[in-house]
Coordinates of C-alpha atoms and ligand atoms in Angstrom, one line a residue:
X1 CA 126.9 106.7 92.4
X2 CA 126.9 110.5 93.2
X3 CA 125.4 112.0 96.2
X4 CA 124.1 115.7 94.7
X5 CA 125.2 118.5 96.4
X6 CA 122.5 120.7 98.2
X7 CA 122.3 124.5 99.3
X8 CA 121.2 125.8 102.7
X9 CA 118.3 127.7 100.9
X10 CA 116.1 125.0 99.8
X11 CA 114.0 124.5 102.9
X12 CA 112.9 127.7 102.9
X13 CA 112.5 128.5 99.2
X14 CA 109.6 125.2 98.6
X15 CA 107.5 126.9 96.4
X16 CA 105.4 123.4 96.1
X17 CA 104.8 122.2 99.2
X18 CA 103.8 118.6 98.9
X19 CA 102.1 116.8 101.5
X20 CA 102.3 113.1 100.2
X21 CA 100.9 111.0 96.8
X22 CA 97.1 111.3 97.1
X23 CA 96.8 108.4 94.5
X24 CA 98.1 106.6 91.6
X25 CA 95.7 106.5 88.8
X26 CA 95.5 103.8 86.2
X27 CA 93.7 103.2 82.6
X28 CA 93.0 100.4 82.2
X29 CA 90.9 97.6 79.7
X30 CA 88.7 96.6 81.7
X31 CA 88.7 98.2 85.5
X32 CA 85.8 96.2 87.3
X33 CA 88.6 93.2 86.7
X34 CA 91.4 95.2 87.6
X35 CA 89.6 96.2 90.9
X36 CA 89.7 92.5 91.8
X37 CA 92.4 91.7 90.7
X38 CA 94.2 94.4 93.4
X39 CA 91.6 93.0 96.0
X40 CA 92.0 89.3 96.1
X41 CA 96.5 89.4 95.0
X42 CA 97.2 92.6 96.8
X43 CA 94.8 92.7 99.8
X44 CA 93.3 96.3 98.8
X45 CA 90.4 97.2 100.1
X46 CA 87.4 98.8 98.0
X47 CA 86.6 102.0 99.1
X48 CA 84.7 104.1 96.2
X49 CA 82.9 104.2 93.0
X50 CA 82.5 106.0 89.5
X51 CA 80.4 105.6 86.8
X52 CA 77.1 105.0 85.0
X53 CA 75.0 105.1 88.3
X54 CA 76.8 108.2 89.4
X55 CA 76.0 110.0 85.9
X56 CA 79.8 109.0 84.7
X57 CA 79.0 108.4 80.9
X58 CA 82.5 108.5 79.8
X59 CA 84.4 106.2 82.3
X60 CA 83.8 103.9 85.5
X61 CA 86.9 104.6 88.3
X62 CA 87.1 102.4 91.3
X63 CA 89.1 103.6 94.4
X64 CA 91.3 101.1 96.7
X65 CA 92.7 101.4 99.4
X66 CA 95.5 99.8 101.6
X67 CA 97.3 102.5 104.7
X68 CA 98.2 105.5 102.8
X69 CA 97.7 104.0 99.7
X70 CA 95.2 105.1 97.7
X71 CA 94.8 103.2 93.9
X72 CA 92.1 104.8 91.3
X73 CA 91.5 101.9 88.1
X74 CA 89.6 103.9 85.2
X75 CA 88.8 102.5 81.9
X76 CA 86.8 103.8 79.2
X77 CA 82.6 103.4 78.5
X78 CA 82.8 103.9 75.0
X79 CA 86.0 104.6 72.2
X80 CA 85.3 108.3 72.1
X81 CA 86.7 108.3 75.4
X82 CA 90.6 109.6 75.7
X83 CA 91.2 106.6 78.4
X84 CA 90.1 104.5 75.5
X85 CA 93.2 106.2 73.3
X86 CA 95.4 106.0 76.4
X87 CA 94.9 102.1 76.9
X88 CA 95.0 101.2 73.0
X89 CA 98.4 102.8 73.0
X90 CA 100.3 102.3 76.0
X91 CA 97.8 98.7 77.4
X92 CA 97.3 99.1 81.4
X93 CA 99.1 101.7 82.9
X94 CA 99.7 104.8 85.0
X95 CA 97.9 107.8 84.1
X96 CA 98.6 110.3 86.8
X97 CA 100.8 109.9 90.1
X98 CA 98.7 112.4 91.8
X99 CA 100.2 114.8 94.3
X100 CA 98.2 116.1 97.9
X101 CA 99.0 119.8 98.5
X102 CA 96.9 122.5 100.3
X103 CA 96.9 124.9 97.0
X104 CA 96.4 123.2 94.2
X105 CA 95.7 126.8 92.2
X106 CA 99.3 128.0 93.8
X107 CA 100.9 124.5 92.9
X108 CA 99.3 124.7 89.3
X109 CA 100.8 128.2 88.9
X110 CA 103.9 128.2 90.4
X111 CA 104.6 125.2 88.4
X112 CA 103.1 127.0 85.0
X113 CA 105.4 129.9 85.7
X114 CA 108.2 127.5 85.5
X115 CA 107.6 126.3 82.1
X116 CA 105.0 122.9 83.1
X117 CA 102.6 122.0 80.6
X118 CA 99.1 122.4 81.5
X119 CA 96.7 119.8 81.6
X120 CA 94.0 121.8 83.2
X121 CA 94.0 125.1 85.2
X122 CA 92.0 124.4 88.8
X123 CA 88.7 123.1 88.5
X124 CA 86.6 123.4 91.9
X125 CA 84.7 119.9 92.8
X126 CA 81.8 119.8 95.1
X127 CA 79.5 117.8 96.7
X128 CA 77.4 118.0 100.3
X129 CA 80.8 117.4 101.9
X130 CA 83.1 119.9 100.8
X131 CA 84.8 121.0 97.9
X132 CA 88.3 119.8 96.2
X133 CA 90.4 121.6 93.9
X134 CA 92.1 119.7 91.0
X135 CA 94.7 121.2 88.4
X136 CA 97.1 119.1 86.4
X137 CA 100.2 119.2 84.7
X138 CA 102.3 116.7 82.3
X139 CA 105.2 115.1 82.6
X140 CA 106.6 112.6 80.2
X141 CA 104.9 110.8 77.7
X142 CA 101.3 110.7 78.5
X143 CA 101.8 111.1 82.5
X144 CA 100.4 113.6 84.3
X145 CA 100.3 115.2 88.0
X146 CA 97.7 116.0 89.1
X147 CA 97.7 118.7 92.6
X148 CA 94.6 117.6 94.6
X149 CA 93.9 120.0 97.4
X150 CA 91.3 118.1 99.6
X151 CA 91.4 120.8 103.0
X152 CA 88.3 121.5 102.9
X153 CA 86.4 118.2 101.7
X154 CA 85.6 115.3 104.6
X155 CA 83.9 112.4 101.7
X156 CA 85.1 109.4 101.0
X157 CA 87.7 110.2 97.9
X158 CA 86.6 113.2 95.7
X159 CA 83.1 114.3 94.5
X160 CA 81.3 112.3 91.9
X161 CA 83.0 109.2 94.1
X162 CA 80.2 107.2 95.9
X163 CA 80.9 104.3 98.3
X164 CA 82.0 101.2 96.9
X165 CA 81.9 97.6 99.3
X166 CA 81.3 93.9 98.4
X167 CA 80.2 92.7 101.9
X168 CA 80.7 89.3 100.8
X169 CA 84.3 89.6 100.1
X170 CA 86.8 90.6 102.1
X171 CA 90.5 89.9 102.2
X172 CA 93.1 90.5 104.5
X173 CA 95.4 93.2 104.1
X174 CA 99.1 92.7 103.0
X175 CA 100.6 95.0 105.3
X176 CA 101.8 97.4 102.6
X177 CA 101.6 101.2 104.2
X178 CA 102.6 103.7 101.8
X179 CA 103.9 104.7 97.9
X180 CA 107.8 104.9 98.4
X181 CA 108.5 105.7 95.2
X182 CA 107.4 106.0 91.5
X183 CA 110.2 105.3 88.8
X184 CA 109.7 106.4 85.3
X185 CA 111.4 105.0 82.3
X186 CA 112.3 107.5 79.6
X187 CA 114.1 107.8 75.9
X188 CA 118.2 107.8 75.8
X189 CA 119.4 111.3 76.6
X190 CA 115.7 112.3 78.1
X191 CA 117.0 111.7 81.9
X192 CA 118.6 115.4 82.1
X193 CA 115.5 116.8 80.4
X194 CA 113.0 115.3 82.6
X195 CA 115.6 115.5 86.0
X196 CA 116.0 119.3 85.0
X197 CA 111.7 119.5 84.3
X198 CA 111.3 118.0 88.3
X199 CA 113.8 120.4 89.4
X200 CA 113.6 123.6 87.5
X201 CA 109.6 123.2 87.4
X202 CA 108.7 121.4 90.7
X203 CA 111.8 122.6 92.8
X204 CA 112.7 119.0 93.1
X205 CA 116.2 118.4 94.0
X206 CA 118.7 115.3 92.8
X207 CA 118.9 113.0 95.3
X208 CA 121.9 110.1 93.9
X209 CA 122.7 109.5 90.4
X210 CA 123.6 106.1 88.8
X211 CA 125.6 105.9 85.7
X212 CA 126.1 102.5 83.6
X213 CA 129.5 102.1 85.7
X214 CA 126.3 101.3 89.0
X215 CA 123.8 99.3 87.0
X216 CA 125.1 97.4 84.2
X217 CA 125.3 93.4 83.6
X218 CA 127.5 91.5 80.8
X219 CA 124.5 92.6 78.2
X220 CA 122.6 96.0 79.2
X221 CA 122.9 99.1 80.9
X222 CA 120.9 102.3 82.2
X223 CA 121.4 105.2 83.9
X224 CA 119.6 106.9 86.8
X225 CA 119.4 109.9 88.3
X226 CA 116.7 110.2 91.6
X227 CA 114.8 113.2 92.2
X228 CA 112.9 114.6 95.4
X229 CA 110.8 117.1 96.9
X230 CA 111.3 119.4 99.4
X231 CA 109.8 117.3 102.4
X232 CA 111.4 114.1 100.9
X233 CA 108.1 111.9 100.7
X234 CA 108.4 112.0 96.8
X235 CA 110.6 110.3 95.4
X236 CA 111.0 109.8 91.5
X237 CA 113.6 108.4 89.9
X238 CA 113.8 108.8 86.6
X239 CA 115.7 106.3 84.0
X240 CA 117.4 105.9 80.4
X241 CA 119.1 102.9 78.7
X242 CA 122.5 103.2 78.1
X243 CA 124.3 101.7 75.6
X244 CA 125.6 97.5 75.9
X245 CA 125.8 94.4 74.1
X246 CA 121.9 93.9 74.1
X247 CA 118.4 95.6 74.6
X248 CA 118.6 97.4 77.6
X249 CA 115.2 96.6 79.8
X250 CA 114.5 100.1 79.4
X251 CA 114.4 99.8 76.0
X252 CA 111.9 96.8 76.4
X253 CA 109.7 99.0 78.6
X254 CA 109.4 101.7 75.6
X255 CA 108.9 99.5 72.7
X256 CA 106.1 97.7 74.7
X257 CA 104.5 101.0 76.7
X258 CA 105.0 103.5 73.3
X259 CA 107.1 105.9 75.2
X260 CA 108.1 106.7 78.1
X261 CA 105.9 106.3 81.1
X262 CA 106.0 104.7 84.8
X263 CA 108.1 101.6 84.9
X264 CA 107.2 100.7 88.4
X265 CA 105.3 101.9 91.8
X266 CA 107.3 101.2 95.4
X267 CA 105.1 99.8 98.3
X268 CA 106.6 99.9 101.6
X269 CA 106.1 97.6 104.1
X270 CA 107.2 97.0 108.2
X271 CA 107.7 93.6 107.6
X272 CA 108.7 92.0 104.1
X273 CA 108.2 88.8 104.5
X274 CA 105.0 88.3 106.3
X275 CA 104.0 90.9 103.1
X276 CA 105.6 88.9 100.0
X277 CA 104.6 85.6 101.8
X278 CA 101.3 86.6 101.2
X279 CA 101.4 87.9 98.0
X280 CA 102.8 85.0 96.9
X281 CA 100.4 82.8 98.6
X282 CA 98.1 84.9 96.3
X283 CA 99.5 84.3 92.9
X284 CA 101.7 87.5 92.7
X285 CA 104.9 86.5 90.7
X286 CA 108.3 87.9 91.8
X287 CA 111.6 88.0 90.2
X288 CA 114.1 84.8 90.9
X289 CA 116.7 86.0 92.4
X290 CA 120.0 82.8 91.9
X291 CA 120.3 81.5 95.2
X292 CA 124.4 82.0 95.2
X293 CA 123.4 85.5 96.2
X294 CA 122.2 84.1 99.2
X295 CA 126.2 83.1 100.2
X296 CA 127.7 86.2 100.1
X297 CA 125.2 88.9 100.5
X298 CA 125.5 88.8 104.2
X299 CA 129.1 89.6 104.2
X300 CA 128.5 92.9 102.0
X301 CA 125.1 94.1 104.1
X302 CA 126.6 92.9 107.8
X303 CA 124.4 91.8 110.4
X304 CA 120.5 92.0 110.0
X305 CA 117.5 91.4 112.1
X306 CA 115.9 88.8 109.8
X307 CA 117.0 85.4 109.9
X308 CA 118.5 84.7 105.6
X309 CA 116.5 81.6 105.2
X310 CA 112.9 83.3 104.8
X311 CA 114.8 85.6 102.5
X312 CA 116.1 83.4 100.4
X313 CA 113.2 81.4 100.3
X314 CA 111.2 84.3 99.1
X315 CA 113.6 85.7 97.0
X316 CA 113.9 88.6 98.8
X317 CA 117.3 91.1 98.6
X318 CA 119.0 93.3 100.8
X319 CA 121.4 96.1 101.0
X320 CA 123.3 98.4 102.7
X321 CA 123.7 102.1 103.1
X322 CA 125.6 104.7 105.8
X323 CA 122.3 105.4 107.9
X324 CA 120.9 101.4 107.5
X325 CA 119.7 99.2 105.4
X326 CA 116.6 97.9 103.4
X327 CA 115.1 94.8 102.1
X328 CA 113.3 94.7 98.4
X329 CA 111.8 92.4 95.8
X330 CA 110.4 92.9 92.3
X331 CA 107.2 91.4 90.9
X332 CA 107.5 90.0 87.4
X333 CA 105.2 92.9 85.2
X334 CA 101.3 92.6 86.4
X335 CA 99.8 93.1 82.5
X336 CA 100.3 90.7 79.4
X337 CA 103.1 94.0 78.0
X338 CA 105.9 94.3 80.1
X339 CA 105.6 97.0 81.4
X340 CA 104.4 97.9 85.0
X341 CA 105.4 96.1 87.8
X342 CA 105.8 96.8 91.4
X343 CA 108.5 96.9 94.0
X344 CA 107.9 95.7 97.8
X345 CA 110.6 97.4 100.1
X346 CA 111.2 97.4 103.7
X347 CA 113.2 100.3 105.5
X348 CA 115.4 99.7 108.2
X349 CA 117.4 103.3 107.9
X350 CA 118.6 103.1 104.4
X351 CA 117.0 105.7 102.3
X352 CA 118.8 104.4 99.0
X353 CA 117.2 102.1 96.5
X354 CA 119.0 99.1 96.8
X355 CA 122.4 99.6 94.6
X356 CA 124.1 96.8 96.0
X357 CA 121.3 94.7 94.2
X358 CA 121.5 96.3 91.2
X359 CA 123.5 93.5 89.7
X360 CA 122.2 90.4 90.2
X361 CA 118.0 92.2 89.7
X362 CA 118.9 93.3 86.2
X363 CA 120.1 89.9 85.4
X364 CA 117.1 88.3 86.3
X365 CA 115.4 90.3 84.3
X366 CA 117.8 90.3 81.2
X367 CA 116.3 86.0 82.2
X368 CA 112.8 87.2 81.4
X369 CA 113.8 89.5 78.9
X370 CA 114.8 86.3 77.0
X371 CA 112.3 84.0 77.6
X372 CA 110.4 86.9 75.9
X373 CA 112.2 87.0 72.6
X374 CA 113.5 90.7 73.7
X375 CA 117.2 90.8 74.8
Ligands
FE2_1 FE1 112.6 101.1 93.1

């Protein structure tokens, strides 16, 4: 692992200023099930609505919502529409990790001055509470970003949204607080492309690298490299396979998603196990973690707050860096491909992704790689 160097200048010279993810949108089969489906496992709560009764013909979007987190499902009304295309292709997945900014028209052309790849210039949204202004860009495969600038809009997600509740169905929150990171998965010698797009294009700077030496097992290998905005609340990192023995799970992720794409969304928590003991208690499937890791992992991380039985219990993992250390656990992928799946983490100081874990999570899944017929 590399720590990238940085120069004095970059604070001052953020030519996209980002304020935070404003949502993570995803096309989808069938969205109305989807929207239960993060309700009654994850504990979002339904805030918004799109669709026939809002004069939507082409698509029906739900909006959730759990602290900052803000998830938009969208699936297609009819073939003709290009979410349709999106979902035959690549099954469930993420569209657009949408980014909050205050200029969306400077974002959108700062970035097209760069060399991005327009999805479409700014577009002004309005309804009797304001006005947002949308402009989006590509990224790989069929992702997109997408600057929302929502200063001067106070309704409930974005025009053309209406309110969405069941009031008889509610259910409890899992304590999940904010999008810690988004990791993509790209082709074998696309990591410097897209690494160089995020920095060249979005001033994006390279945070830690991981070669195959950091996150290889007996069979498979990938390399990472982790890239971050000016302000540090985006995070992507972005990863290729790397040559070994067998199919790398990147490799897995591309054959089943056609291309590259997001491989999986990080939720943050203030307390990981009250969290995953939920989810779990709601069906959500998590990685199995051997429970020999449990004997020695307290003699590489040190002294912790949590007691290790929970932990192990839950399967949850832990690691070390200089400023702290973090707790983390990996769902199995949410959709029949495997594709997408999500990552719970808990910060105590670290601000590393869990390194130390690298090992024995890439085994587990070169497990359920094989139960699959894929390794
Ligand atoms: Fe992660």
């Amino acid at each position: 692992m590399q720590a990238a160097p940085s120069t004095a200048s970059e604070e001052s010279t953020d030519f996209l200023p980002i304020n935070g993810t404003d949502y993570v949108e995803f096309y989808v089969g069938n969205a109305k099930q989807a929207a239960h489906f993060y309700q009654a496992a994850f504990g979002f709560r339904p805030i918004a609505y799109s669709g026939l009764e809002t004069g939507n013909r082409d698509n029906t979007s739900y909006l959730l919502v759990q602290g900052k987190i803000r998830f938009v499902l969208t699936s297609a009304l009819h073939g003709k529409s290009a979410v349709a295309d999106h979902v035959k292709l690549h099954g469930d997945g993420v569209r657009d990790v949408a980014l909050w900014v205050d200029d969306a028209t400077s974002a959108y052309e700062e970035t097209m001055s760069r060399g991005a790849e327009s999805v479409h210039g700014p577009i002004v949204l309005e309804d009797e509470h304001g006005k947002v202004i949308k402009a989006a860009i590509r990224t790989y495969g069929d992702t997109i970003h997408t600057f929302v600038e929502r200063r001067n809009y106070n309704g409930i997600f974005l025009p053309g949204f209406i309110a969405w509740e069941n009031e008889f169905y509610s259910v409890p929150d899992v304590g999940l607080k904010y999008v810690d990171h988004c990791v993509g998965n790209v082709h074998l010698g696309e990591m410097d492309t897209y690494a160089d797009f995020y920095a060249d294009v979005l001033g994006f700077r390279n945070l830690l690298t991981f070669d195959d030496k950091d996150i290889s097992t007996e069979y498979s290998a990938l390399m990472s490299k982790v890239m971050a905005n000016g302000n540090d609340r985006i995070k992507f990192p972005i990863n290729e396979p790397a040559a070994g023995k067998k199919k790398s799970q990147i490799e897995e992720y591309l054959d089943f998603y056609g291309g590259p794409g997001i491989q999986h969304v990080a939720m943050a928590t203030d307390n990981i196990i009250e969290t995953v003991t939920a989810l779990r208690s709601r069906g959500i499937q998590f990685l199995n973690i051997p429970e020999s890791y449990y004997d020695s992992v307290l003699d590489r991380v040190g002294t912790i707050d949590e007691e290790l039985l929970p932990l192990k219990e839950l399967g949850i993992l832990v690691d070390r860096d200089d400023e702290g250390y973090l707790l983390q656990i990996f769902s199995k992928p949410v959709q029949d491909r495997p594709t997408l799946f999500y990552e719970i983490i808990q910060r105590k100081g670290a601000r590393s992704f869990g390194k130390g874990n690298f090992k024995a999570l890439f085994e587990s899944i070169e497990r359920e790689q094989e139960l699959r017929g894929n390794l």
